[in-house]
Short mmCIF file of C-alpha atoms in Angstrom, two decimals:
data_model
loop_
_atom_site.label_atom_id
_atom_site.label_comp_id
_atom_site.label_asym_id
_atom_site.label_seq_id
_atom_site.Cartn_x
_atom_site.Cartn_y
_atom_site.Cartn_z
CA UNK A 1 0.03 -0.16 -0.01
CA UNK A 2 2.49 2.40 0.92
CA UNK A 3 4.92 3.91 -1.56
CA UNK A 4 7.96 5.43 -0.02
CA UNK A 5 9.06 7.22 -3.35
CA UNK A 6 5.76 9.12 -3.48
CA UNK A 7 6.43 10.68 -0.06
CA UNK A 8 9.67 12.51 0.92
CA UNK A 9 9.73 14.52 3.79
CA UNK A 10 8.85 18.21 3.27
CA UNK A 11 11.22 20.98 5.09
CA UNK A 12 9.56 21.64 7.96
CA UNK A 13 10.19 25.18 7.61
CA UNK A 14 8.68 26.75 4.60
CA UNK A 15 10.62 28.89 1.97
CA UNK A 16 10.03 32.45 3.37
CA UNK A 17 8.40 34.94 1.08
CA UNK A 18 10.81 37.77 0.87
CA UNK A 19 13.92 36.13 1.82
CA UNK A 20 15.49 37.19 -1.70
CA UNK A 21 17.00 40.69 -0.11
CA UNK A 22 18.82 38.37 2.66
CA UNK A 23 20.12 36.24 -0.08
CA UNK A 24 21.28 39.59 -2.06
CA UNK A 25 23.05 40.72 1.04
CA UNK A 26 24.81 37.66 1.77
CA UNK A 27 25.31 37.52 -1.81
CA UNK A 28 27.19 40.91 -2.04
CA UNK A 29 29.04 40.10 1.41
CA UNK A 30 30.60 37.19 -0.25
CA UNK A 31 31.55 39.12 -3.47
CA UNK A 32 33.33 41.55 -1.22
CA UNK A 33 35.10 38.91 1.23
CA UNK A 34 36.21 37.13 -2.03
CA UNK A 35 37.53 40.29 -3.22
CA UNK A 36 39.35 41.01 -0.07
CA UNK A 37 40.56 37.39 -0.03
CA UNK A 38 41.95 37.65 -3.37
CA UNK A 39 43.69 41.04 -2.82
CA UNK A 40 45.58 39.54 -0.01
CA UNK A 41 46.66 36.68 -2.07
CA UNK A 42 47.84 38.98 -4.89
CA UNK A 43 49.32 41.40 -2.50
CA UNK A 44 51.36 38.27 -0.77
CA UNK A 45 52.50 37.17 -4.08
CA UNK A 46 53.57 40.63 -4.89
CA UNK A 47 55.47 41.11 -1.60
CA UNK A 48 57.24 37.87 -2.22
CA UNK A 49 58.19 38.75 -5.73
CA UNK A 50 59.64 42.10 -4.61
CA UNK A 51 61.40 40.71 -1.75
CA UNK A 52 63.16 37.81 -4.07
CA UNK A 53 64.04 40.38 -6.79
CA UNK A 54 65.73 42.65 -4.43
CA UNK A 55 67.39 40.51 -1.86
CA UNK A 56 71.08 39.86 -2.48
CA UNK A 57 71.25 42.96 -4.76
CA UNK A 58 72.56 46.21 -4.14
CA UNK A 59 72.83 49.26 -6.36
CA UNK A 60 75.24 51.98 -6.82
CA UNK A 61 74.08 55.47 -8.04
CA UNK A 62 76.82 57.79 -9.30
CA UNK A 63 74.71 61.14 -9.11
CA UNK A 64 75.47 63.59 -11.99
CA UNK A 65 77.32 66.77 -10.81
CA UNK A 66 75.15 70.07 -11.56
CA UNK A 67 78.51 71.43 -13.66
CA UNK A 68 81.93 70.39 -15.19
CA UNK A 69 82.54 67.84 -17.61
CA UNK A 70 80.04 65.42 -16.56
CA UNK A 71 80.34 62.49 -19.08
CA UNK A 72 83.85 62.23 -18.30
CA UNK A 73 83.67 62.07 -14.24
CA UNK A 74 80.80 59.75 -14.43
CA UNK A 75 82.71 57.52 -16.72
CA UNK A 76 85.88 57.55 -14.46
CA UNK A 77 83.68 57.11 -11.34
CA UNK A 78 81.70 54.33 -12.79
CA UNK A 79 84.95 52.48 -13.58
CA UNK A 80 86.16 53.16 -10.07
CA UNK A 81 83.01 51.70 -8.65
CA UNK A 82 83.44 48.72 -10.74
CA UNK A 83 86.95 48.50 -9.58
CA UNK A 84 86.09 48.38 -5.85
CA UNK A 85 82.94 46.23 -6.04
CA UNK A 86 85.02 43.65 -8.18
CA UNK A 87 87.59 43.47 -5.21
CA UNK A 88 85.04 43.68 -2.38
CA UNK A 89 84.60 40.31 -0.45
CA UNK A 90 81.06 38.70 -0.81
CA UNK A 91 80.37 40.39 -4.22
CA UNK A 92 80.14 38.12 -7.14
CA UNK A 93 79.19 40.36 -9.76
CA UNK A 94 78.78 43.88 -10.57
CA UNK A 95 77.36 45.21 -13.97
CA UNK A 96 77.07 49.15 -14.89
CA UNK A 97 73.72 49.41 -16.71
CA UNK A 98 73.57 51.01 -20.20
CA UNK A 99 72.16 54.04 -21.08
CA UNK A 100 69.28 51.85 -23.15
CA UNK A 101 68.87 49.85 -19.71
CA UNK A 102 68.55 53.05 -17.68
CA UNK A 103 66.03 54.24 -20.21
CA UNK A 104 63.89 51.12 -20.19
CA UNK A 105 63.70 51.57 -16.35
CA UNK A 106 62.45 55.39 -16.48
CA UNK A 107 60.31 54.65 -19.77
CA UNK A 108 56.85 53.64 -17.47
CA UNK A 109 56.94 56.76 -15.89
CA UNK A 110 58.09 59.21 -18.47
CA UNK A 111 57.24 57.67 -21.61
CA UNK A 112 59.17 56.21 -24.90
CA UNK A 113 59.33 59.78 -26.60
CA UNK A 114 60.33 61.86 -23.68
CA UNK A 115 63.12 63.96 -23.46
CA UNK A 116 65.30 61.36 -21.79
CA UNK A 117 68.65 62.20 -23.27
CA UNK A 118 67.91 65.86 -21.90
CA UNK A 119 67.51 64.35 -18.25
CA UNK A 120 70.44 64.60 -15.96
CA UNK A 121 69.78 60.64 -14.85
CA UNK A 122 72.48 58.93 -12.62
CA UNK A 123 74.42 56.01 -13.89
CA UNK A 124 73.14 52.87 -12.04
CA UNK A 125 75.83 49.92 -10.99
CA UNK A 126 74.06 46.75 -10.06
CA UNK A 127 75.77 44.31 -7.99
CA UNK A 128 74.77 40.78 -6.77
CA UNK A 129 76.09 39.75 -3.36
CA UNK A 130 76.68 36.04 -2.39
CA UNK A 131 73.62 34.70 -0.67
CA UNK A 132 76.34 32.89 2.01
CA UNK A 133 78.41 35.77 2.43
CA UNK A 134 78.21 38.75 5.02
CA UNK A 135 79.19 41.84 3.01
CA UNK A 136 80.40 44.58 5.20
CA UNK A 137 78.18 47.51 3.83
CA UNK A 138 79.50 50.47 6.04
CA UNK A 139 83.28 49.56 4.91
CA UNK A 140 82.28 49.54 1.48
CA UNK A 141 80.29 52.73 1.43
CA UNK A 142 83.45 54.09 2.59
CA UNK A 143 85.67 52.75 0.49
CA UNK A 144 83.26 53.74 -2.73
CA UNK A 145 83.12 57.48 -1.17
CA UNK A 146 87.00 57.17 -1.49
CA UNK A 147 87.12 56.14 -4.95
CA UNK A 148 83.90 58.02 -6.42
CA UNK A 149 82.74 60.70 -4.51
CA UNK A 150 79.29 61.00 -6.33
CA UNK A 151 78.66 57.49 -5.69
CA UNK A 152 75.91 56.65 -3.32
CA UNK A 153 75.27 52.97 -2.18
CA UNK A 154 71.94 51.45 -1.73
CA UNK A 155 71.70 47.98 -0.17
CA UNK A 156 67.45 48.14 -0.81
CA UNK A 157 67.05 47.30 2.96
CA UNK A 158 64.91 50.71 3.45
CA UNK A 159 63.07 49.87 0.13
CA UNK A 160 62.38 46.23 1.00
CA UNK A 161 61.31 47.28 4.46
CA UNK A 162 58.93 49.78 3.21
CA UNK A 163 57.35 47.41 0.83
CA UNK A 164 57.07 44.68 3.81
CA UNK A 165 55.22 47.47 5.77
CA UNK A 166 53.06 48.27 2.73
CA UNK A 167 52.25 44.59 1.82
CA UNK A 168 51.70 43.34 5.59
CA UNK A 169 49.13 46.54 5.85
CA UNK A 170 47.11 45.73 2.93
CA UNK A 171 47.25 41.78 3.80
CA UNK A 172 45.96 42.69 7.59
CA UNK A 173 43.57 44.97 6.27
CA UNK A 174 42.00 42.53 3.80
CA UNK A 175 42.20 40.14 6.96
CA UNK A 176 40.22 42.95 9.05
CA UNK A 177 37.86 43.53 6.09
CA UNK A 178 36.88 39.66 5.94
CA UNK A 179 36.48 39.54 9.90
CA UNK A 180 33.99 42.42 9.53
CA UNK A 181 32.28 41.04 6.79
CA UNK A 182 31.91 37.41 8.97
CA UNK A 183 30.65 39.84 11.99
CA UNK A 184 28.12 41.76 9.57
CA UNK A 185 27.01 38.34 8.08
CA UNK A 186 26.48 36.74 11.54
CA UNK A 187 24.55 39.90 12.89
CA UNK A 188 22.29 39.82 9.54
CA UNK A 189 21.61 36.17 10.07
CA UNK A 190 20.98 36.41 13.62
CA UNK A 191 18.18 39.24 12.52
CA UNK A 192 16.77 37.06 9.91
CA UNK A 193 16.31 34.19 12.20
CA UNK A 194 14.93 36.27 14.84
CA UNK A 195 12.46 37.66 12.06
CA UNK A 196 11.98 33.91 10.98
CA UNK A 197 11.13 32.84 14.55
CA UNK A 198 8.60 35.73 14.64
CA UNK A 199 6.84 35.07 11.12
CA UNK A 200 6.82 31.32 12.45
CA UNK A 201 5.75 31.69 15.68
CA UNK A 202 2.73 29.49 15.31
CA UNK A 203 4.58 26.66 13.52
CA UNK A 204 7.25 26.74 16.46
CA UNK A 205 5.01 26.75 19.21
CA UNK A 206 3.20 23.79 17.70
CA UNK A 207 6.47 22.11 17.31
CA UNK A 208 7.27 22.74 20.96
CA UNK A 209 3.83 21.63 21.88
CA UNK A 210 4.20 18.30 20.19
CA UNK A 211 7.45 17.70 21.93
CA UNK A 212 9.91 18.64 19.67
CA UNK A 213 13.49 19.09 21.26
CA UNK A 214 14.73 22.57 20.74
CA UNK A 215 17.48 20.89 18.58
CA UNK A 216 14.91 19.82 16.19
CA UNK A 217 13.23 23.16 15.78
CA UNK A 218 16.79 24.97 15.62
CA UNK A 219 17.84 22.13 12.83
CA UNK A 220 14.81 23.22 10.38
CA UNK A 221 16.04 26.98 10.91
CA UNK A 222 19.89 26.12 10.62
CA UNK A 223 19.68 24.05 7.57
CA UNK A 224 17.49 26.58 5.76
CA UNK A 225 19.78 29.57 6.56
CA UNK A 226 22.81 27.28 5.84
CA UNK A 227 21.67 26.25 2.40
CA UNK A 228 20.42 29.82 1.64
CA UNK A 229 23.98 31.52 2.64
CA UNK A 230 25.86 28.64 0.76
CA UNK A 231 23.93 29.64 -2.49
CA UNK A 232 24.14 33.22 -2.08
CA UNK A 233 27.98 32.78 -0.93
CA UNK A 234 28.70 31.02 -4.15
CA UNK A 235 26.93 33.57 -6.21
CA UNK A 236 28.87 36.24 -4.68
CA UNK A 237 32.20 34.50 -4.50
CA UNK A 238 31.75 33.30 -8.35
CA UNK A 239 31.00 36.73 -9.49
CA UNK A 240 34.23 37.63 -7.58
CA UNK A 241 36.22 35.02 -9.08
CA UNK A 242 34.88 36.08 -12.51
CA UNK A 243 36.22 39.32 -12.16
CA UNK A 244 39.81 38.03 -11.40
CA UNK A 245 39.64 35.90 -14.29
CA UNK A 246 38.68 38.86 -16.41
CA UNK A 247 41.37 40.87 -15.30
CA UNK A 248 43.51 38.60 -15.85
CA UNK A 249 42.39 38.04 -19.50
CA UNK A 250 43.18 41.88 -19.94
CA UNK A 251 46.71 41.33 -19.03
CA UNK A 252 46.95 38.50 -21.25
CA UNK A 253 45.51 40.36 -24.24
CA UNK A 254 48.18 43.35 -23.74
CA UNK A 255 46.15 45.85 -21.44
CA UNK A 256 48.85 46.37 -18.92
CA UNK A 257 48.78 46.67 -15.48
CA UNK A 258 49.94 49.76 -13.53
CA UNK A 259 53.91 49.35 -12.93
CA UNK A 260 54.81 48.21 -9.41
CA UNK A 261 51.38 46.77 -8.66
CA UNK A 262 50.96 43.11 -8.72
CA UNK A 263 49.17 41.58 -11.67
CA UNK A 264 45.47 40.99 -10.92
CA UNK A 265 44.71 37.64 -12.29
CA UNK A 266 44.62 34.96 -9.53
CA UNK A 267 46.31 31.46 -9.96
CA UNK A 268 44.06 28.47 -10.23
CA UNK A 269 45.00 27.00 -6.57
CA UNK A 270 43.98 30.75 -5.50
CA UNK A 271 40.71 30.92 -7.00
CA UNK A 272 39.70 27.46 -5.64
CA UNK A 273 40.74 29.08 -2.01
CA UNK A 274 37.87 31.57 -2.82
CA UNK A 275 35.44 28.47 -2.24
CA UNK A 276 36.09 29.13 1.50
CA UNK A 277 34.07 32.26 1.19
CA UNK A 278 30.63 30.70 0.78
CA UNK A 279 31.60 27.52 2.93
CA UNK A 280 32.53 29.94 5.82
CA UNK A 281 29.33 32.14 4.83
CA UNK A 282 27.20 28.97 5.20
CA UNK A 283 29.01 27.71 8.33
CA UNK A 284 28.41 31.21 9.93
CA UNK A 285 24.80 31.25 9.04
CA UNK A 286 24.31 27.51 10.82
CA UNK A 287 25.82 28.54 13.90
CA UNK A 288 24.16 31.79 13.91
CA UNK A 289 20.70 30.81 13.32
CA UNK A 290 21.17 27.56 15.55
CA UNK A 291 22.48 29.85 18.51
CA UNK A 292 19.49 32.48 17.69
CA UNK A 293 16.85 29.65 17.64
CA UNK A 294 17.80 27.91 21.00
CA UNK A 295 18.17 31.14 22.53
CA UNK A 296 14.85 32.09 21.46
CA UNK A 297 13.38 29.05 22.58
CA UNK A 298 14.69 29.09 26.13
CA UNK A 299 11.94 32.14 26.73
CA UNK A 300 9.25 29.56 25.78
CA UNK A 301 7.72 27.45 28.45
CA UNK B 1 2.89 4.45 58.35
CA UNK B 2 5.54 3.93 56.01
CA UNK B 3 3.47 1.00 54.04
CA UNK B 4 0.53 3.60 53.71
CA UNK B 5 3.01 6.10 52.41
CA UNK B 6 4.54 3.74 49.97
CA UNK B 7 0.89 2.61 48.72
CA UNK B 8 -0.09 6.14 48.10
CA UNK B 9 3.21 6.88 46.17
CA UNK B 10 2.61 3.86 44.15
CA UNK B 11 -1.18 5.19 43.51
CA UNK B 12 0.16 8.95 42.58
CA UNK B 13 2.72 7.35 40.37
CA UNK B 14 0.23 5.36 38.35
CA UNK B 15 -2.23 8.49 37.92
CA UNK B 16 -1.95 9.80 34.34
CA UNK B 17 -2.95 13.74 35.32
CA UNK B 18 -3.51 15.25 38.79
CA UNK B 19 -4.35 18.67 39.59
CA UNK B 20 -4.46 19.90 42.92
CA UNK B 21 -6.06 23.30 43.88
CA UNK B 22 -4.72 24.77 40.47
CA UNK B 23 -5.52 28.48 39.51
CA UNK B 24 -4.53 29.97 36.45
CA UNK B 25 -4.72 33.39 35.26
CA UNK B 26 -2.95 35.42 32.35
CA UNK B 27 -0.70 38.33 33.58
CA UNK B 28 -2.84 40.49 35.58
CA UNK B 29 -5.93 39.34 34.29
CA UNK B 30 -8.72 37.59 36.04
CA UNK B 31 -8.77 33.92 37.45
CA UNK B 32 -9.72 31.74 34.47
CA UNK B 33 -9.46 28.31 36.93
CA UNK B 34 -10.05 28.33 40.44
CA UNK B 35 -8.59 25.45 43.02
CA UNK B 36 -8.99 23.15 40.15
CA UNK B 37 -8.85 19.50 41.60
CA UNK B 38 -9.10 16.29 40.01
CA UNK B 39 -7.04 13.22 38.53
CA UNK B 40 -7.40 11.00 35.36
CA UNK B 41 -6.70 7.51 36.09
CA UNK B 42 -4.68 5.37 33.26
CA UNK B 43 -7.04 4.02 30.47
CA UNK B 44 -9.98 6.52 31.43
CA UNK B 45 -12.20 8.16 29.27
CA UNK B 46 -13.27 11.29 30.61
CA UNK B 47 -15.74 14.45 28.95
CA UNK B 48 -14.57 18.17 29.93
CA UNK B 49 -17.81 20.14 29.42
CA UNK B 50 -18.62 24.07 29.99
CA UNK B 51 -20.03 27.09 28.35
CA UNK B 52 -17.92 28.86 25.87
CA UNK B 53 -15.08 30.50 28.08
CA UNK B 54 -15.37 28.46 31.13
CA UNK B 55 -11.40 27.64 30.88
CA UNK B 56 -11.55 24.24 29.04
CA UNK B 57 -9.02 25.19 26.72
CA UNK B 58 -6.78 26.60 29.48
CA UNK B 59 -7.26 23.73 31.30
CA UNK B 60 -6.01 21.46 28.41
CA UNK B 61 -3.19 24.01 27.68
CA UNK B 62 -1.97 23.10 31.45
CA UNK B 63 -2.36 19.49 30.63
CA UNK B 64 -0.30 19.72 27.51
CA UNK B 65 2.48 21.76 29.22
CA UNK B 66 1.73 24.87 27.19
CA UNK B 67 1.44 27.16 30.05
CA UNK B 68 2.62 27.13 33.58
CA UNK B 69 -0.39 27.32 36.20
CA UNK B 70 -0.49 30.36 38.66
CA UNK B 71 -0.55 28.20 41.55
CA UNK B 72 -1.21 24.55 42.85
CA UNK B 73 0.21 21.35 41.83
CA UNK B 74 0.01 19.73 38.46
CA UNK B 75 1.47 16.07 38.09
CA UNK B 76 1.69 14.59 34.60
CA UNK B 77 2.75 10.80 34.48
CA UNK B 78 3.52 10.84 37.96
CA UNK B 79 6.31 13.69 37.45
CA UNK B 80 5.52 17.00 39.59
CA UNK B 81 5.60 19.38 36.95
CA UNK B 82 6.89 22.39 39.23
CA UNK B 83 10.12 20.23 40.01
CA UNK B 84 10.95 18.39 36.79
CA UNK B 85 13.51 19.84 34.54
CA UNK B 86 12.56 21.93 31.69
CA UNK B 87 14.75 19.79 29.29
CA UNK B 88 12.54 16.84 30.55
CA UNK B 89 9.41 18.54 29.19
CA UNK B 90 9.66 17.51 25.49
CA UNK B 91 9.52 13.74 26.55
CA UNK B 92 6.60 14.12 28.71
CA UNK B 93 4.97 16.36 25.73
CA UNK B 94 5.27 13.72 23.34
CA UNK B 95 3.21 11.33 25.57
CA UNK B 96 0.56 13.74 24.94
CA UNK B 97 -1.51 13.81 21.85
CA UNK B 98 -3.41 17.06 21.41
CA UNK B 99 -6.40 17.66 18.95
CA UNK B 100 -6.26 21.67 19.00
CA UNK B 101 -9.58 23.76 18.63
CA UNK B 102 -8.14 25.75 15.60
CA UNK B 103 -6.45 22.48 14.14
CA UNK B 104 -2.89 24.22 13.72
CA UNK B 105 -2.07 22.57 10.77
CA UNK B 106 1.02 23.49 8.69
CA UNK B 107 -0.27 24.68 5.21
CA UNK B 108 2.87 24.44 3.53
CA UNK B 109 2.65 20.31 4.29
CA UNK B 110 0.65 17.63 2.74
CA UNK B 111 -1.91 15.99 4.87
CA UNK B 112 0.52 12.99 4.94
CA UNK B 113 3.10 15.24 6.15
CA UNK B 114 1.15 16.73 8.85
CA UNK B 115 0.00 13.69 9.91
CA UNK B 116 3.64 12.26 10.07
CA UNK B 117 4.96 15.31 12.23
CA UNK B 118 4.88 13.77 15.36
CA UNK B 119 6.72 10.75 14.27
CA UNK B 120 9.32 12.51 12.45
CA UNK B 121 9.74 14.75 15.80
CA UNK B 122 9.91 11.30 17.54
CA UNK B 123 12.96 10.52 15.15
CA UNK B 124 11.28 7.71 13.46
CA UNK B 125 12.05 7.18 9.82
CA UNK B 126 9.72 7.56 6.66
CA UNK B 127 10.02 4.01 5.78
CA UNK B 128 8.79 2.80 9.21
CA UNK B 129 5.70 5.08 9.52
CA UNK B 130 4.61 5.68 5.88
CA UNK B 131 2.03 2.56 5.97
CA UNK B 132 0.99 3.58 9.47
CA UNK B 133 0.12 7.16 8.31
CA UNK B 134 -1.52 6.15 5.08
CA UNK B 135 -3.75 3.84 6.89
CA UNK B 136 -4.85 6.28 9.56
CA UNK B 137 -5.63 8.72 6.78
CA UNK B 138 -7.59 6.14 5.06
CA UNK B 139 -9.78 5.46 8.55
CA UNK B 140 -10.58 8.94 8.97
CA UNK B 141 -11.75 9.16 5.33
CA UNK B 142 -8.80 11.04 3.66
CA UNK B 143 -6.87 8.07 1.92
CA UNK B 144 -7.35 9.68 -1.18
CA UNK B 145 -6.05 13.36 -0.15
CA UNK B 146 -2.78 12.39 1.23
CA UNK B 147 -1.13 14.93 -0.74
CA UNK B 148 -3.37 17.67 -0.62
CA UNK B 149 -2.39 20.87 1.40
CA UNK B 150 -4.58 22.03 4.00
CA UNK B 151 -5.88 25.08 2.67
CA UNK B 152 -7.48 23.25 -0.25
CA UNK B 153 -9.18 21.00 2.34
CA UNK B 154 -12.75 21.57 4.27
CA UNK B 155 -12.87 22.47 7.90
CA UNK B 156 -14.21 18.81 8.35
CA UNK B 157 -11.15 17.69 6.63
CA UNK B 158 -8.69 19.62 8.39
CA UNK B 159 -10.01 18.50 11.61
CA UNK B 160 -9.86 14.88 10.61
CA UNK B 161 -6.19 15.68 9.74
CA UNK B 162 -5.61 17.02 13.23
CA UNK B 163 -6.99 14.14 14.93
CA UNK B 164 -4.87 11.79 13.12
CA UNK B 165 -2.03 13.78 13.85
CA UNK B 166 -2.75 13.92 17.69
CA UNK B 167 -3.33 9.81 17.67
CA UNK B 168 -0.76 8.54 14.90
CA UNK B 169 2.06 7.98 17.70
CA UNK B 170 -0.33 6.40 20.02
CA UNK B 171 0.11 8.57 22.80
CA UNK B 172 -0.33 7.74 26.31
CA UNK B 173 -2.88 10.59 26.80
CA UNK B 174 -4.82 12.20 24.43
CA UNK B 175 -6.64 15.56 25.20
CA UNK B 176 -9.02 17.15 22.33
CA UNK B 177 -10.72 20.64 22.36
CA UNK B 178 -13.97 20.18 20.63
CA UNK B 179 -12.66 17.68 18.24
CA UNK B 180 -16.14 17.06 16.39
CA UNK B 181 -17.23 20.53 16.12
CA UNK B 182 -16.72 20.82 12.49
CA UNK B 183 -17.75 17.37 11.05
CA UNK B 184 -21.09 15.74 10.25
CA UNK B 185 -22.68 13.38 12.47
CA UNK B 186 -21.58 10.33 10.57
CA UNK B 187 -17.79 11.53 10.73
CA UNK B 188 -18.59 12.50 14.37
CA UNK B 189 -19.49 9.11 15.17
CA UNK B 190 -16.37 7.67 13.28
CA UNK B 191 -14.12 9.95 15.09
CA UNK B 192 -15.34 9.20 18.55
CA UNK B 193 -15.18 5.17 17.58
CA UNK B 194 -11.59 6.33 16.88
CA UNK B 195 -11.08 7.84 20.33
CA UNK B 196 -13.03 4.84 22.06
CA UNK B 197 -10.73 2.22 20.26
CA UNK B 198 -7.67 3.95 21.37
CA UNK B 199 -9.08 4.16 24.72
CA UNK B 200 -9.72 0.71 24.53
CA UNK B 201 -6.09 -0.05 23.43
CA UNK B 202 -4.92 1.74 26.95
CA UNK B 203 -4.87 5.24 25.50
CA UNK B 204 -6.52 7.90 28.66
CA UNK B 205 -8.91 10.42 26.69
CA UNK B 206 -9.95 13.88 27.82
CA UNK B 207 -12.22 15.50 25.35
CA UNK B 208 -13.33 18.96 25.67
CA UNK B 209 -16.76 19.52 24.35
CA UNK B 210 -19.85 21.44 24.50
CA UNK B 211 -21.69 19.06 22.39
CA UNK B 212 -23.98 17.09 24.72
CA UNK B 213 -24.88 14.54 21.97
CA UNK B 214 -21.07 13.65 22.26
CA UNK B 215 -21.64 12.44 25.78
CA UNK B 216 -24.68 10.29 24.79
CA UNK B 217 -22.50 8.05 22.44
CA UNK B 218 -19.60 6.99 24.80
CA UNK B 219 -20.02 5.96 28.67
CA UNK B 220 -17.80 8.06 30.13
CA UNK B 221 -17.06 10.41 33.35
CA UNK B 222 -18.08 13.94 32.98
CA UNK B 223 -16.42 16.99 34.65
CA UNK B 224 -17.80 20.52 33.99
CA UNK B 225 -16.23 23.93 34.51
CA UNK B 226 -18.36 26.75 35.54
CA UNK B 227 -16.81 30.09 36.13
CA UNK B 228 -13.21 28.30 36.67
CA UNK B 229 -14.17 25.98 39.01
CA UNK B 230 -14.55 22.30 38.64
CA UNK B 231 -17.55 20.18 39.17
CA UNK B 232 -17.54 16.46 38.84
CA UNK B 233 -21.12 15.36 37.66
CA UNK B 234 -20.49 11.71 37.41
CA UNK B 235 -17.66 9.34 38.15
CA UNK B 236 -18.49 6.97 35.52
CA UNK B 237 -21.44 6.76 33.19
CA UNK B 238 -21.83 3.00 32.86
#
């Protein structure tokens, strides 16, 4: 007589009318959270590449004097600097940048057709140090000052320190934004659950009267909000992932990113990490709804 | 003396429902029940009568642990509700089947799911209860309306679903508030026979009604509420 296939237990809690705005808010939250998470990945990757690019490197600048025979003075001082660097313990390679290489360095800021030859650009000497050696930087600075009075030694430590501080600030700001979004999501779900309890007061009373444990009633609400938040979170994080993929596509067709800023494309494993956003949103919704319902049920006799 | 105390305790623990000087009021409102004292024996069938507003529904609410009394002692299945932990209330409530005067069906659930609700609450699986639910719905004349939602059913049909829901888990105690108020006499007779059959199988039944005709159909004790006070009219109508 009975055909189990004909009946599947319906959801105890009906799909709420007017739940779309809540889903929309959670989707927007998930979108912003995924953007913040993606930004933290990009910044961390950029900071790593900056550090790798500048560690074990130092630069000597020979600043052109305001007057006099600039070209011959700079050539002499360049040769003197290369000699000092070549003899200095711990330095494995030193190379004076050609005029073309220097022009290319300033090109992103000044453009190709700028009057670069007219500008008093310094000569740059790039030196590579041995990773295992400890270089006496203060001694080297003194030796360079004696051999070439217009030479300035830059070991990039200040620059690396600032970049690291900037990257850390961005990353921790992203984490802060994620935390704020999580709190806001919990507050919204808590409010929605309370509203749901009010809207379904008669149903909750009935279940309570029929001997349902608080956990049974809470499960009806928590799964409802879990599934809603999961779906909304997937939509929001998915939109964010599409945005990152689109930005990566722009770079691949030659639309350049701003110099020094990291590329905006996320790698595949980083895109997968964005799935943590809907999972977290669903988990936050589940826990918040459960706690809200249990708290409200304690007020019923 | 000690033996007498033990006998008394054993008797009290067997009593399904015991009220001692129970009073009830909502907030600072007038007293709805006054010094109500009675008990229901296991397997008894009792009618609770009285005019509209006499306090019948309130008394049923107290038995169903839906409201706390303002004063007095209530024991249910031998447990003093005043000293019972709140976490133990759901298990006691599940032993009580309730037919509400306003049915309280869930409109988004089918007739089948509404009737099956107590079994889901009790943690039973669909494959274990589907046949029982279908048979019960057939018994109350709704075997062909399993998937119908309450808003599409008549008042009488909704009432029969409410009754089926109250009895499906074979409760130890069944309390019903005007259970035949919206059905014709044939269906009313059938529902009363259902209550009597449950009673024969051991369920204690308390029916609140103002339908005097109902009292003629079942030999049962009658308690009447008048202005919040309980009057015992007959111990048993044999």
